Coordinates of C-alpha atoms in Angstrom, one line a residue:
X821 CA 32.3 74.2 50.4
X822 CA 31.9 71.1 48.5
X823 CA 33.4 67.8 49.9
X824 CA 32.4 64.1 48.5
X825 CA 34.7 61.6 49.8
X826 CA 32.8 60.1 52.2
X827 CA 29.6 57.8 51.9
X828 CA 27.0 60.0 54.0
X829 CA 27.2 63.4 52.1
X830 CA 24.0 65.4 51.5
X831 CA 22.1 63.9 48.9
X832 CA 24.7 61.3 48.0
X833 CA 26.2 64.1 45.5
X834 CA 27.8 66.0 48.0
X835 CA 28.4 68.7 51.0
X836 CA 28.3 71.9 50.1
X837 CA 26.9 74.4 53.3
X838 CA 28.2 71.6 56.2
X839 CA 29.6 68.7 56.1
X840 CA 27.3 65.6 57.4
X841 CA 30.2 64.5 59.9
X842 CA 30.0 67.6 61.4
X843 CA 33.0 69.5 59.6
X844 CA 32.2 73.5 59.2
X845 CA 33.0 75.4 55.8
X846 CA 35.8 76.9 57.1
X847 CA 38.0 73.4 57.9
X848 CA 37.1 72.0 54.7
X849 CA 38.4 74.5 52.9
X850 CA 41.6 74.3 55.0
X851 CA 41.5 70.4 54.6
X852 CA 41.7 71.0 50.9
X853 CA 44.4 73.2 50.9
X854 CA 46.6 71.2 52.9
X855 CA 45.8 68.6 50.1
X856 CA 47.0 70.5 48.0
X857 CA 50.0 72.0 49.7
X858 CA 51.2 68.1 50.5
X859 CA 51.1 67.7 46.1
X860 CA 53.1 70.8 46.3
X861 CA 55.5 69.3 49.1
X862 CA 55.7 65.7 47.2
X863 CA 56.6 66.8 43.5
X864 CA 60.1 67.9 45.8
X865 CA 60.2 65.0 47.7
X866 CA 59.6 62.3 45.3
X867 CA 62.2 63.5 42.4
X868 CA 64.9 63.6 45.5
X869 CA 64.2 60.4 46.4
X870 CA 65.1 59.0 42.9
X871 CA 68.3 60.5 43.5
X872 CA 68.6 58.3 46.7
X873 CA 67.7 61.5 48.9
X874 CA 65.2 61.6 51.4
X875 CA 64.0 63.4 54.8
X876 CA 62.2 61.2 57.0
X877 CA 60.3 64.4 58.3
X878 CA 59.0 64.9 55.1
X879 CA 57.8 61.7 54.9
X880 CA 56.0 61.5 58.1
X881 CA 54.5 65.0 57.2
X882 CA 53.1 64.0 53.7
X883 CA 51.4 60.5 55.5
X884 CA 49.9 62.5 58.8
X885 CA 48.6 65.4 56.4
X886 CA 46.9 62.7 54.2
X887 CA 45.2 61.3 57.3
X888 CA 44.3 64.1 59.6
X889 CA 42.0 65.3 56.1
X890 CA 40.0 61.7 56.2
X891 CA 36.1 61.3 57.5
X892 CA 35.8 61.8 61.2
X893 CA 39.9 62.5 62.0
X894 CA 40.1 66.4 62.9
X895 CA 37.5 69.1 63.3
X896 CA 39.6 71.9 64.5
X897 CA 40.0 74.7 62.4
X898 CA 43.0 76.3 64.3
X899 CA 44.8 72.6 64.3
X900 CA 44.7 72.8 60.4
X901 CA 46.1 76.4 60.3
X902 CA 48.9 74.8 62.7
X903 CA 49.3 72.5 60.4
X904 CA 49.6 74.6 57.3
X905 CA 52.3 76.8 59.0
X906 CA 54.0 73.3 59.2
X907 CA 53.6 72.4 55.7
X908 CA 55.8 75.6 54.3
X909 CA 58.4 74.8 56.3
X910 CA 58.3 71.4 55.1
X911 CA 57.9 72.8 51.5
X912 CA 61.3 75.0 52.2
X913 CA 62.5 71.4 53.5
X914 CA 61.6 69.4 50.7
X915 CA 63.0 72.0 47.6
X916 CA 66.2 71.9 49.7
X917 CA 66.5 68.4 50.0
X918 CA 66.2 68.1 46.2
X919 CA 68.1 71.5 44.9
X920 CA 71.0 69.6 46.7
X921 CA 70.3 65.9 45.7
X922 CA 70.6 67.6 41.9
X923 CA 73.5 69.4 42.6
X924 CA 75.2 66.2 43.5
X925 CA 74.2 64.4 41.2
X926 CA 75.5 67.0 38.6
X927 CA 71.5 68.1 37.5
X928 CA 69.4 70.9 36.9
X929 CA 66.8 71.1 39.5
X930 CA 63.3 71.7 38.0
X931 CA 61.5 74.7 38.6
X932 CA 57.8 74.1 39.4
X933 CA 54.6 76.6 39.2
X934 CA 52.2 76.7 41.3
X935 CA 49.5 79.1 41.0
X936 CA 48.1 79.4 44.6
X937 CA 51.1 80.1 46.6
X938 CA 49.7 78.5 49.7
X939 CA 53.0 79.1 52.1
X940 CA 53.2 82.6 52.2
X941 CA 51.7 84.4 55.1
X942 CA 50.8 80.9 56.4
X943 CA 49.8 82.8 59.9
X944 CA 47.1 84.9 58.4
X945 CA 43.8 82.2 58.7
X946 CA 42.0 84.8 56.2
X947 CA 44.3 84.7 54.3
X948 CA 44.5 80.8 53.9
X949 CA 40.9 80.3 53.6
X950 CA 41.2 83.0 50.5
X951 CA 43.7 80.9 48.8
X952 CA 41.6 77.5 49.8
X953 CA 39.0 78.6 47.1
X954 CA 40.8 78.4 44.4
X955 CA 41.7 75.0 45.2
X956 CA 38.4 73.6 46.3
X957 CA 37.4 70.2 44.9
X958 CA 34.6 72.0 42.6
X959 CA 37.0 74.3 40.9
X960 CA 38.8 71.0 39.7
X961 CA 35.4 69.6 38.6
X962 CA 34.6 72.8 36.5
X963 CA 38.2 72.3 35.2
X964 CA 38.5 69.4 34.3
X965 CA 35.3 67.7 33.9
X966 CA 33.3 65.2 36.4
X967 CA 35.1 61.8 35.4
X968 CA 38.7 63.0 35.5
X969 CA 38.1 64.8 38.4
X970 CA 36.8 62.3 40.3
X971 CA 39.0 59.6 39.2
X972 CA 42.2 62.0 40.9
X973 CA 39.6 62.0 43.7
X974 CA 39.3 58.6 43.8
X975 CA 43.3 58.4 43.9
X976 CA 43.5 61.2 46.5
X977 CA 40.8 59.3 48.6
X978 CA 42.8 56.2 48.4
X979 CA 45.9 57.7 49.6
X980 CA 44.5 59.0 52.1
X981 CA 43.3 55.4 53.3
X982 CA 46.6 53.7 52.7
X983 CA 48.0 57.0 55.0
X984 CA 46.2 56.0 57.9
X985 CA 47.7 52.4 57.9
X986 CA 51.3 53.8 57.6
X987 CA 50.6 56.1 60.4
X988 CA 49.9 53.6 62.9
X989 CA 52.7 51.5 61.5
X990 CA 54.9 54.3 61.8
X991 CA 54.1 55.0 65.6
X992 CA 54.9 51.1 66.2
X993 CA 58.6 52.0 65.0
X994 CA 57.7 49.7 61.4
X995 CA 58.6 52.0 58.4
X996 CA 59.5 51.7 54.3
X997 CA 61.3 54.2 52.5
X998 CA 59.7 52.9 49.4
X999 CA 56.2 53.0 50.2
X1000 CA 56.9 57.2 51.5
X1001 CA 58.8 57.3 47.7
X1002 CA 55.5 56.0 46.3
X1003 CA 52.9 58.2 48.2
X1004 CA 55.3 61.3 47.1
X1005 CA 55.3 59.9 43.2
X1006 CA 51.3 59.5 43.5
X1007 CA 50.8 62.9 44.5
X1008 CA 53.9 64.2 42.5
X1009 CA 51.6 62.4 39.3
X1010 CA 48.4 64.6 40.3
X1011 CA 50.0 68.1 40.2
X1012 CA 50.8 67.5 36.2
X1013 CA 46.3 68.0 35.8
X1014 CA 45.8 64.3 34.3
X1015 CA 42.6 64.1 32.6
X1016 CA 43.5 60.5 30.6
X1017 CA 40.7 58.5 32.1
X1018 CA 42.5 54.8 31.5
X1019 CA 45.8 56.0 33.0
X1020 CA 43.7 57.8 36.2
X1021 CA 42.5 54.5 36.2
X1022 CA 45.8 52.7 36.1
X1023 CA 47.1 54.3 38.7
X1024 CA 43.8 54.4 40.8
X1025 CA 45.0 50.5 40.9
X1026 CA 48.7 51.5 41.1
X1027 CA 47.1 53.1 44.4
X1028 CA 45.4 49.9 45.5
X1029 CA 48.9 48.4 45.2
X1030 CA 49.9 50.7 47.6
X1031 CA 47.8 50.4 50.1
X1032 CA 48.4 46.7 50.3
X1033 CA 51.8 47.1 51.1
X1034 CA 51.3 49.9 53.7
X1035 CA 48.3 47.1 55.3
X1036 CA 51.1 44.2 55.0
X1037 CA 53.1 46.6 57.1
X1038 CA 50.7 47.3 59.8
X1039 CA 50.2 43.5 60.3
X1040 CA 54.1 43.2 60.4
X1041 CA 53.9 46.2 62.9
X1042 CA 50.7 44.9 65.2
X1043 CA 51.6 41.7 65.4
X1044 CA 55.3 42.0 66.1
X1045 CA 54.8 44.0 68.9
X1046 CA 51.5 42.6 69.9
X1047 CA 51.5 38.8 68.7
X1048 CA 49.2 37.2 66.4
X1049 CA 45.3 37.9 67.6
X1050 CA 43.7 34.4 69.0
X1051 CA 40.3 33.2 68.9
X1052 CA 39.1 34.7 72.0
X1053 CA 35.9 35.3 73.9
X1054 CA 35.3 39.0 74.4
X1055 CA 32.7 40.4 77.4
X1056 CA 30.1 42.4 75.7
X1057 CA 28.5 43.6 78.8
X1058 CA 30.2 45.8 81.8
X1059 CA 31.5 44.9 85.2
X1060 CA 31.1 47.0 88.1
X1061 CA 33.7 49.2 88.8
X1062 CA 35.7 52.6 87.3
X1063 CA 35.7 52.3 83.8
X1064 CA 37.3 53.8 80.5
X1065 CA 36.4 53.7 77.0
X1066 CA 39.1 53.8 74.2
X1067 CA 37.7 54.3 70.6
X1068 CA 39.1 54.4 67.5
X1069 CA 42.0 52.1 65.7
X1070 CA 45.8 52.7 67.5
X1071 CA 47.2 49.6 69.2
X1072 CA 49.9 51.4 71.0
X1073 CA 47.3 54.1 72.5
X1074 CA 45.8 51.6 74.2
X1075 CA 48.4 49.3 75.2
X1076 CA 49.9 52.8 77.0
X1077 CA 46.8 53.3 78.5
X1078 CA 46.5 49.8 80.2
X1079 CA 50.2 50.1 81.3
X1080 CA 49.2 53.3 83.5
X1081 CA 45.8 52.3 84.4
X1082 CA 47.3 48.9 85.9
X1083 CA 46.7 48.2 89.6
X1084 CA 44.3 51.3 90.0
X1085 CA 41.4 49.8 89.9
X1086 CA 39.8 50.9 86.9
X1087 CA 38.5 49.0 83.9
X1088 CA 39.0 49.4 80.3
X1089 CA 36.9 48.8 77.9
X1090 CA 37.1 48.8 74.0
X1091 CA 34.6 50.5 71.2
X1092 CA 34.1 50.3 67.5
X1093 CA 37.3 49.2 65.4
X1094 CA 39.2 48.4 68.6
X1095 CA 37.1 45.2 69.7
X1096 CA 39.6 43.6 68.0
X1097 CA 42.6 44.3 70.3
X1098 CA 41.0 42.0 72.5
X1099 CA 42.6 39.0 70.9
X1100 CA 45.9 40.6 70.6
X1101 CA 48.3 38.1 73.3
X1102 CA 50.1 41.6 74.1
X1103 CA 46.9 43.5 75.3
X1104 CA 44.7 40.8 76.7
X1105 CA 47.5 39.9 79.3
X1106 CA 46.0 43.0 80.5
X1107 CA 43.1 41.6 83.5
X1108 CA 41.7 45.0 83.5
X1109 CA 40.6 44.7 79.7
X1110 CA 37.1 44.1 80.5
X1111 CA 35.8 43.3 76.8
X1112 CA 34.3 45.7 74.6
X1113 CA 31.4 48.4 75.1
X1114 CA 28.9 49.4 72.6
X1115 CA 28.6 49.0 69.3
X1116 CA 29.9 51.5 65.8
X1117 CA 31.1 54.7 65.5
X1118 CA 27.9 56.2 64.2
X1119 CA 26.1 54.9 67.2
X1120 CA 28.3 57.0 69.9
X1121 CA 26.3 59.8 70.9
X1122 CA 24.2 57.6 72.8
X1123 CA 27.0 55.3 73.8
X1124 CA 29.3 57.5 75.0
X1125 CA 26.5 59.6 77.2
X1126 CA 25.6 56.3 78.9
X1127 CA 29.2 55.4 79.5
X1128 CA 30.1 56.5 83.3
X1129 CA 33.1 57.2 82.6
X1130 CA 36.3 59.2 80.4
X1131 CA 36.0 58.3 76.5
X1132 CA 39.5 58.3 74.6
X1133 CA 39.7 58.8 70.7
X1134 CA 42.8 57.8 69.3
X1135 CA 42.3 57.9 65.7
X1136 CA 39.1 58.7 63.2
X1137 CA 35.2 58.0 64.0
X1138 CA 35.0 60.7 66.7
X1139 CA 31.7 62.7 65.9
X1140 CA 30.4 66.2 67.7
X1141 CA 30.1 65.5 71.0
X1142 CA 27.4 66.3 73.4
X1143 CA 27.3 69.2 76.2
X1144 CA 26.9 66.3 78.4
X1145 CA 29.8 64.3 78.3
X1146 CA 32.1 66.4 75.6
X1147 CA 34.2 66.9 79.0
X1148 CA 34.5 63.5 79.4
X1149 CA 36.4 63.1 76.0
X1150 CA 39.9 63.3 75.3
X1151 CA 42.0 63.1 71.7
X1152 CA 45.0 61.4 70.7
X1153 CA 47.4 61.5 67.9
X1154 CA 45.8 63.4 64.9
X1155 CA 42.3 63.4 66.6
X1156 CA 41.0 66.5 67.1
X1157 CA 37.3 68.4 68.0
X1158 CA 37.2 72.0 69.7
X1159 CA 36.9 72.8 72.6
X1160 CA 37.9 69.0 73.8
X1161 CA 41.3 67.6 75.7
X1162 CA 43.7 66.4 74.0
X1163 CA 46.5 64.6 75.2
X1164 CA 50.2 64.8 74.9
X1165 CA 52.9 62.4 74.6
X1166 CA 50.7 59.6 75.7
X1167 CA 50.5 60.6 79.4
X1168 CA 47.1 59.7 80.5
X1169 CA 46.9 61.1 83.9
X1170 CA 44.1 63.2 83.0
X1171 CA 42.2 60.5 81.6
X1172 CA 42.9 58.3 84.7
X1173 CA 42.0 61.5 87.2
X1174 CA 38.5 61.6 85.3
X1175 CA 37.8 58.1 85.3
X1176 CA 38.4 58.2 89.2
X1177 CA 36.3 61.3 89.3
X1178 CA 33.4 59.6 87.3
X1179 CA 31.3 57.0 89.3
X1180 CA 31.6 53.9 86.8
X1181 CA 29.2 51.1 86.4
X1182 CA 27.4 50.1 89.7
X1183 CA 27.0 46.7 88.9
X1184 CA 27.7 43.4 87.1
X1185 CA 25.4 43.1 83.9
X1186 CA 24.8 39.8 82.8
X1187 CA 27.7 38.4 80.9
X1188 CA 27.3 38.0 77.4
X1189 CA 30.2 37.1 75.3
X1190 CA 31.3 37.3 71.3
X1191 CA 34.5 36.0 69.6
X1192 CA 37.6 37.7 67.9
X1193 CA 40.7 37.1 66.7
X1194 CA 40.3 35.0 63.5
X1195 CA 42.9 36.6 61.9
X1196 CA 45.3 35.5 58.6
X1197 CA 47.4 33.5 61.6
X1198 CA 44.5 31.5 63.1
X1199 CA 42.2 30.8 60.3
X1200 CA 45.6 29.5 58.3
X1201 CA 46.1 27.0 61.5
X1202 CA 42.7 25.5 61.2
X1203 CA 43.1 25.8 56.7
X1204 CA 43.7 22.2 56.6
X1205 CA 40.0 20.9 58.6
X1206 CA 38.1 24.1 56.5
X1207 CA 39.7 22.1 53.0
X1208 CA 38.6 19.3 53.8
X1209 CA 35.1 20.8 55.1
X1210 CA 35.3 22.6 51.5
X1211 CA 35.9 19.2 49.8
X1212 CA 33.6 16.9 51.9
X1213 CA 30.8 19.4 50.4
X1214 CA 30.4 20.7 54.4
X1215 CA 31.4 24.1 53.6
X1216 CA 29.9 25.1 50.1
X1217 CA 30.8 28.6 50.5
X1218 CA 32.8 31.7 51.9
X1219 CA 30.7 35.5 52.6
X1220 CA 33.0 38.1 53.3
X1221 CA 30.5 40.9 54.9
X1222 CA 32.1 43.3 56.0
X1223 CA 33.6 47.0 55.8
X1224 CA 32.5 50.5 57.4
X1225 CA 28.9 51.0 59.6
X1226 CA 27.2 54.1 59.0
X1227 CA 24.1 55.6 59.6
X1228 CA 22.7 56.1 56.0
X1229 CA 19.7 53.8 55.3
X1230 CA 20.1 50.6 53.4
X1231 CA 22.6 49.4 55.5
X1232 CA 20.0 46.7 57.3
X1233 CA 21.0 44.5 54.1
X1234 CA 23.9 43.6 55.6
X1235 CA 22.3 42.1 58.7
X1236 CA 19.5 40.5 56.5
X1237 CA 22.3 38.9 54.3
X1238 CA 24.1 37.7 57.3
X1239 CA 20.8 36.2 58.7
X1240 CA 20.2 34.7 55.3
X1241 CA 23.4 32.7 54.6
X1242 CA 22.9 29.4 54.1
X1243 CA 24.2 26.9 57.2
X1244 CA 26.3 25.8 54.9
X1245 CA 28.6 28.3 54.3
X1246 CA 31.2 30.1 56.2
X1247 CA 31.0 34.3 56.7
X1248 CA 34.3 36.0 57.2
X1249 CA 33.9 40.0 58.7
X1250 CA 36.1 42.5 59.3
X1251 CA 35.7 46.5 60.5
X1252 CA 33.2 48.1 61.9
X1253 CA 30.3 46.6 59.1
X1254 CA 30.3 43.8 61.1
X1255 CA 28.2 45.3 64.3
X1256 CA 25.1 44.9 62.0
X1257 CA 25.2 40.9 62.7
X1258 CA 28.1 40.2 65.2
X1259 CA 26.0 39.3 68.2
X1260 CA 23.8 37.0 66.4
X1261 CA 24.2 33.1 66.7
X1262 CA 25.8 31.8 63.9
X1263 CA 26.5 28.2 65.2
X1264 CA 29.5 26.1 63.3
X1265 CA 30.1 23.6 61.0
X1266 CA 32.2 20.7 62.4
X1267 CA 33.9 22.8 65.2
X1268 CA 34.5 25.3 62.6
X1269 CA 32.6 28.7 63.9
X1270 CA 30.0 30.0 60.7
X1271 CA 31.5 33.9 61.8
X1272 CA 34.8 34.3 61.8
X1273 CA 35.3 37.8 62.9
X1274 CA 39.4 39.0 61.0
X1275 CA 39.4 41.9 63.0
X1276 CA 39.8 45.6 62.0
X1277 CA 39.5 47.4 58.4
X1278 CA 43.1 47.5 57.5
X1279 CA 43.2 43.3 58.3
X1280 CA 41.6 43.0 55.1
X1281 CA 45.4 42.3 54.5
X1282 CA 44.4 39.0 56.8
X1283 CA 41.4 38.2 54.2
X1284 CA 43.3 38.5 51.1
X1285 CA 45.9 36.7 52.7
X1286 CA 42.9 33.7 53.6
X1287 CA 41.7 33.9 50.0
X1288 CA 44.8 33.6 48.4
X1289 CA 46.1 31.0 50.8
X1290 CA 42.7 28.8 49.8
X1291 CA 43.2 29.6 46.5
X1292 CA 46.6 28.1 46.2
X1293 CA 45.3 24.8 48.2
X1294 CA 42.6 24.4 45.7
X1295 CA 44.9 25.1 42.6
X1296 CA 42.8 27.8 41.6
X1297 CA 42.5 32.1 41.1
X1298 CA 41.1 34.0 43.4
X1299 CA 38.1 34.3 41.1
X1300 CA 37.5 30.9 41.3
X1301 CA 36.6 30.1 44.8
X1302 CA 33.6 29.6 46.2
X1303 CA 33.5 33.3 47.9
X1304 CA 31.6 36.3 47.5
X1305 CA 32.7 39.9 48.7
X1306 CA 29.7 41.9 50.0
X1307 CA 31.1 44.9 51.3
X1308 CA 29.7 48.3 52.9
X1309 CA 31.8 51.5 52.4
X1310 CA 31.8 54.8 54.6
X1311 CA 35.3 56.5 54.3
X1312 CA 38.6 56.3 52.6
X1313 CA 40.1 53.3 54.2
X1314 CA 37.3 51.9 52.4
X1315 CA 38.0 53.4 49.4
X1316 CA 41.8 52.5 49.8
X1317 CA 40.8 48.4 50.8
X1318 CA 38.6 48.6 47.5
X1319 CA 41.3 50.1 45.1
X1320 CA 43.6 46.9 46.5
X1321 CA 41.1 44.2 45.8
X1322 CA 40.8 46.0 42.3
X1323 CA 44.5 45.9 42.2
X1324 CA 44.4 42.1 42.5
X1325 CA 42.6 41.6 40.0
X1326 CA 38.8 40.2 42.5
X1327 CA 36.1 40.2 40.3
X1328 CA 31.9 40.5 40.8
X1329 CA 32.4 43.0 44.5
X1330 CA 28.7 43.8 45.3
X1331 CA 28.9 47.4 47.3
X1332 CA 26.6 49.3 48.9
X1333 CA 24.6 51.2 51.1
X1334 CA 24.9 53.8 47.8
X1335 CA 27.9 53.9 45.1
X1336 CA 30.6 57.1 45.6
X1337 CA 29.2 60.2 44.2
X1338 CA 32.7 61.0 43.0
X1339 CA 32.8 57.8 40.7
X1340 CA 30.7 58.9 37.9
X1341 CA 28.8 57.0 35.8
X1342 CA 31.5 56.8 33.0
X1343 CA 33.9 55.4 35.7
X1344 CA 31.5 53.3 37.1
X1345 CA 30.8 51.6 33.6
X1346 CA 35.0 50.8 33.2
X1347 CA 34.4 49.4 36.9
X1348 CA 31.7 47.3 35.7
X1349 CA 33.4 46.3 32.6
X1350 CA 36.5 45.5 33.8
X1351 CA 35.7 44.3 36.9
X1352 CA 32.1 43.1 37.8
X1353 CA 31.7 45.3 40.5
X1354 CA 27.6 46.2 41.1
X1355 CA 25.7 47.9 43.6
X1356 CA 23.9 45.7 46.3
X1357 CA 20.3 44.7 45.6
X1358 CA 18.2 42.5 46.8
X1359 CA 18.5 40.1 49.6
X1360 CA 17.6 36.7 48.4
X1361 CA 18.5 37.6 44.7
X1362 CA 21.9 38.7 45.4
X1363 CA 22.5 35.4 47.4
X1364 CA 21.0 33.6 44.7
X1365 CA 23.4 34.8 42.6
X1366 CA 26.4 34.0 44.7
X1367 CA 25.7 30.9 45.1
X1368 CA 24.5 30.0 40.9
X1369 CA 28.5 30.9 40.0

């Protein structure tokens, strides 16, 4: 085993006996060679869609392969093998698709290699696991070097980030053949072994690009079927009453859920990355929303055994879960752990039985409230009063903390930073990072709150929308404003939200708890080079310097 792409693995080099999250040997080798079965499926897929041909299955496949591989998605070892079987009939699929796009359009269809022929005997899990070892992630290293391989890493890693917003724009019924066409040319790019370490780089950004398309999509998706969030007080402590807890990222999971939970007395309640749907017109009409419960992902062992009540996972951040309340979880979607429920086609009568079955919260806690919902949308209706904050020397500068939570130490600098902003300046937040400072009192400046919480990791499409709206009021780059980008990373969203600030070109990005271990020093020079990018450091020093350019 060796696996890298996420923030926690052992040492900060990388996992090689278990994974940190939890994932076995065994699925991490399968998890690879689905990787590398869906460069396989793409190299078919990508030169039929130049020739105007395409198979939306095959594009759904590529995208749902890419994300049931990230951090804290799938743990099921049988579910991968499943999902193999799948990918060589998509492979038979794919060549199809494109043998007869050629054929029309009077060409010779390529013949590819491919030295681990991953679709035969896709039933034998032996087998596959055999096959996954020549495929592993350190066979690529010993190949090719640490750099290149960890730049196509990096790529891989970004994909698989920009996948995950597609997929939940996808189940909200918003789609773009071109953005499919572009995943499949991506991967299509890696099976040719590029080692060139300024054209990785190229299109590590090309990647970036990506994924801000496939974000602009999910806003287009969220709030077209959801409206645009509001700034709205959330409940942060629990009401009496039957209760459930829905975790995780998917709008439409939970919007289903509160559609058959209505009228039967039971209360839902929202963790982690979906505190935001809370400010969402289309889900707070809901009056059995009671607010939100808990705090991160990393934090729900202990959450979720207090919680009286069923817990739902509907995308990544689900960890192992206890004896004591593992059957009290269900899975959704791509989510997956053994030996726990998972539900089908969105019928939640199992979840709703258990929560009946459960005994709830036996009484009111003191109410405590935080707000949401300052997304692209609201913060652009207020722009005009925050310019002239900006020029009346009110508002002398913009933070934007924010990113993944995690459990590795270090990450307390993010709470001390928040606590150390000036009054005089503005912090914007967004994902899961922000639970280090969120319930803190920030106050305001002129009406204007000092924490503006932009909701969710993928609405960092709604900050760079924000920075490049304020950039155009003051006549000036993106560069050029007064605002800093302190950001914590965990998992490939992460990595995907980085490559598009990259993309546009943001300069001096302090990141921390600890740099990736698959961007080796070499790369991380370029970064530095090119663009700015450092580690976090200290405190005060670090806000000194923010506030000196």
């Amino acid at each position: 085993m060796f696996c890298y792409q996420c923030e926690q693995t052992t040492k900060g080099t990388g996992c090689t006996t278990m994974g940190a999250c939890g994932k076995d040997p065994e699925t991490a080798a399968l998890q690879d060679l689905l990787i590398y079965a869906t460069k396989d499926i793409a190299r078919y897929a990508y030169r039929a869609h130049q020739m105007g041909a395409r198979d939306r299955a095959i594009d759904v496949f590529v995208v749902k392969a890419l994300f049931s591989t990230v951090t804290n998605v799938n743990f099921d070892l049988r579910w991968f093998g499943a999902f193999l079987q799948e990918a060589a009939i998509i492979k038979t699929k794919a060549q199809s698709l494109y043998e007869q796009a050629a054929r029309k359009a009077g060409k010779t269809a390529e013949t590819f290699s491919c030295p681990v022929r991953w679709w035969e005997n896709t039933d034998d899990l032996q087998g596959l696991l055999a096959k996954a070892q020549d495929v592993s992630i350190s066979k690529w290293i010993d190949k090719l070097g640490g750099t290149p391989a960890g730049l196509q890493e990096l790529i891989v890693y970004g994909l698989k980030g920009a996948a995950a917003y597609v997929d939940h724009a996808e189940i909200l019924g918003k789609e773009d053949a071109k953005l499919y066409a572009d995943f499949h040319e991506m991967l299509d790019y890696l099976t040719t072994g590029p080692a060139d370490v300024n054209d990785l780089l190229a299109k590590a950004l090309k990647t970036g690009e990506i994924n801000l398309r496939a974000m602009e999509l999910l806003d287009a998706a969220n709030t077209g079927a959801y409206g645009h969030p509001e700034p709205t007080q959330v409940r942060i402590t629990p009401v009496k009453g039957k209760c459930i807890l829905v975790s995780g990222h998917d709008l439409r999971d939970l919007d289903e859920l509160l559609k058959q939970t209505e009228g039967k007395g039971i209360n839902v309640y929202t963790h982690g990355e979906m505190l935001p749907c809370n400010a969402y017109p289309g889900l707070k009409k809901y009056k059995h929303l009671a607010g939100n419960y808990g705090g991160a992902w990393q934090n729900q062992r202990t959450e979720f055994d207090e919680f009286p009540g069923p817990i739902v996972m509907t995308t990544n951040c689900i960890m192992k879960p206890k004896d004591s309340y593992k059957d009290r979880v269900f899975t959704l979607g791509l989510v997956g752990w053994p030996g726990v429920k998972h539900i089908d086609d969105r019928n939640f009568a199992p979840v709703i039985a258990s929560a009946l079955a459960q005994p709830g919260f036996a009484a009111d806690a003191p109410a405590k409230y935080i707000t949401v919902g300052f997304g692209h949308n609201a913060v652009m209706n207020a722009a005009g009063k925050v310019i002239d904050l900006v020029k009346a020397g009110k508002i002398r500068h913009f933070y934007l903390i924010g990113g993944c939570d995690g459990a590795k130490p270090g990450r307390n600098y993010y709470t001390e930073f928040a606590e150390e902003v000036p009054d005089d300046c503005v912090i914007l937040t967004l994902a899961c990072g922000k639970y280090r400072f969120n319930k803190l009192e920030f106050g305001d400046i002129d009406g204007i709150p000092r924490l503006l919480d932009v909701g969710q990791c993928n609405d960092a499409y709604s900050a760079v929308q924000i920075a490049v709206a304020l950039a155009g009021a003051f006549n000036c780059g993106v560069n050029d404003l007064p605002l800093s980008l302190i950001l914590s990373w965990f998992e490939q969203k992460a990595v995907a939200i980085l490559l598009t600030l990259l993309h546009l070109g943001v300069k001096d990005i302090r990141l921390g708890p600890s740099l990736p271990a698959f961007v080796t020093p070499d790369v991380l020079n370029v970064l530095v080079e090119k663009f700015d990018i450092k580690p976090i450091g200290d405190v005060k020093d670090d806000i000194a310097a923010t506030l000196a350019t």
